[in-house]
C-alpha cells in the first residue's frame, strides 16, 4: 500500500496552487511538492534552497493569518507546522 502525502504537505500544496500564476518560485515549489515523494514536512523543508525558503518565509505568515481570519484553525495549524521548520 502506498503511503499518502503527509496532510500538512497537502495543505501547503493547495496553498501554493494560488501562487503558480504570478510567482515562478511558487510554481517551482508546487511542482516540487507534486512530483516529490516527501513523507513529511521535515523531508520537504530539508530539500529547499535559500530562494525557496525566502519565498515561504514571505508567503506563509500571510496565508496563516488568512486561515485564522477565515476561522480555519486546522489549515492555520498545518501551515504553521511548515513555517516553524524553516528556522
Short mmCIF file of C-alpha atoms in Angstrom, two decimals:
data_model
loop_
_atom_site.label_atom_id
_atom_site.label_comp_id
_atom_site.label_asym_id
_atom_site.label_seq_id
_atom_site.Cartn_x
_atom_site.Cartn_y
_atom_site.Cartn_z
CA UNK A 1 0.00 0.00 0.00
CA UNK A 2 1.36 3.41 -0.95
CA UNK A 3 1.76 5.99 1.79
CA UNK A 4 -0.42 9.04 1.24
CA UNK A 5 1.09 12.50 1.20
CA UNK A 6 1.53 13.99 4.62
CA UNK A 7 -1.58 16.05 5.43
CA UNK A 8 0.50 19.13 6.21
CA UNK A 9 2.11 18.95 2.77
CA UNK A 10 -1.34 18.60 1.24
CA UNK A 11 -2.37 21.92 2.79
CA UNK A 12 0.88 23.50 1.65
CA UNK A 13 0.44 22.24 -1.91
CA UNK A 14 -3.11 23.54 -2.00
CA UNK A 15 -1.94 26.93 -0.73
CA UNK A 16 0.92 27.06 -3.23
CA UNK A 17 -1.52 26.41 -6.06
CA UNK A 18 -2.64 30.03 -5.53
CA UNK A 19 0.92 31.19 -6.28
CA UNK A 20 1.60 29.33 -9.52
CA UNK A 21 0.48 32.00 -11.99
CA UNK A 22 2.33 35.10 -10.83
CA UNK A 23 5.28 33.67 -8.92
CA UNK A 24 7.93 31.45 -10.52
CA UNK A 25 9.11 30.36 -7.07
CA UNK A 26 5.57 29.35 -6.13
CA UNK A 27 5.29 27.39 -9.37
CA UNK A 28 8.59 25.64 -8.70
CA UNK A 29 7.62 24.74 -5.14
CA UNK A 30 4.21 23.47 -6.22
CA UNK A 31 5.87 21.28 -8.85
CA UNK A 32 8.45 20.05 -6.34
CA UNK A 33 5.69 19.07 -3.92
CA UNK A 34 3.54 17.47 -6.59
CA UNK A 35 6.37 15.39 -8.05
CA UNK A 36 8.40 14.72 -4.91
CA UNK A 37 7.89 11.68 -2.73
CA UNK A 38 8.13 13.55 0.57
CA UNK A 39 6.99 11.56 3.58
CA UNK A 40 6.92 14.54 5.94
CA UNK A 41 7.15 18.30 6.02
CA UNK A 42 10.64 17.92 7.52
CA UNK A 43 11.87 15.96 4.50
CA UNK A 44 10.40 18.64 2.22
CA UNK A 45 11.99 21.54 4.13
CA UNK A 46 15.40 19.81 4.10
CA UNK A 47 15.18 19.76 0.29
CA UNK A 48 14.63 23.53 -0.07
CA UNK A 49 17.17 26.04 -1.33
CA UNK A 50 17.59 29.57 0.09
CA UNK A 51 15.30 31.20 -2.50
CA UNK A 52 12.52 28.71 -1.77
CA UNK A 53 12.89 29.24 1.97
CA UNK A 54 12.78 33.02 1.46
CA UNK A 55 9.60 32.69 -0.63
CA UNK A 56 7.89 30.53 2.01
CA UNK A 57 9.03 32.85 4.82
CA UNK A 58 7.34 35.70 2.97
CA UNK A 59 4.18 33.85 1.90
CA UNK A 60 3.30 31.59 4.83
CA UNK A 61 2.65 34.25 7.53
CA UNK A 62 0.08 35.91 5.23
CA UNK A 63 -1.57 32.56 4.50
CA UNK A 64 -1.61 31.58 8.18
CA UNK A 65 -3.25 34.90 9.09
CA UNK A 66 -5.78 34.48 6.30
CA UNK A 67 -6.66 30.98 7.54
CA UNK A 68 -7.15 32.37 11.06
CA UNK A 69 -9.38 35.17 9.74
CA UNK A 70 -11.45 32.52 7.95
CA UNK A 71 -11.55 30.56 11.22
CA UNK A 72 -9.85 27.61 9.54
CA UNK A 73 -7.74 26.62 12.54
CA UNK A 74 -6.74 23.28 11.01
CA UNK A 75 -5.24 24.97 7.93
CA UNK A 76 -3.54 27.63 10.08
CA UNK A 77 -2.03 24.92 12.29
CA UNK A 78 -0.82 22.78 9.38
CA UNK A 79 0.77 25.74 7.55
CA UNK A 80 2.39 26.88 10.79
CA UNK A 81 3.98 23.41 11.11
CA UNK A 82 5.90 24.07 7.88
CA UNK A 83 6.67 27.69 8.80
CA UNK A 84 8.28 26.66 12.10
CA UNK A 85 10.56 24.18 10.34
CA UNK A 86 12.03 26.93 8.15
CA UNK A 87 14.02 28.32 11.08
#
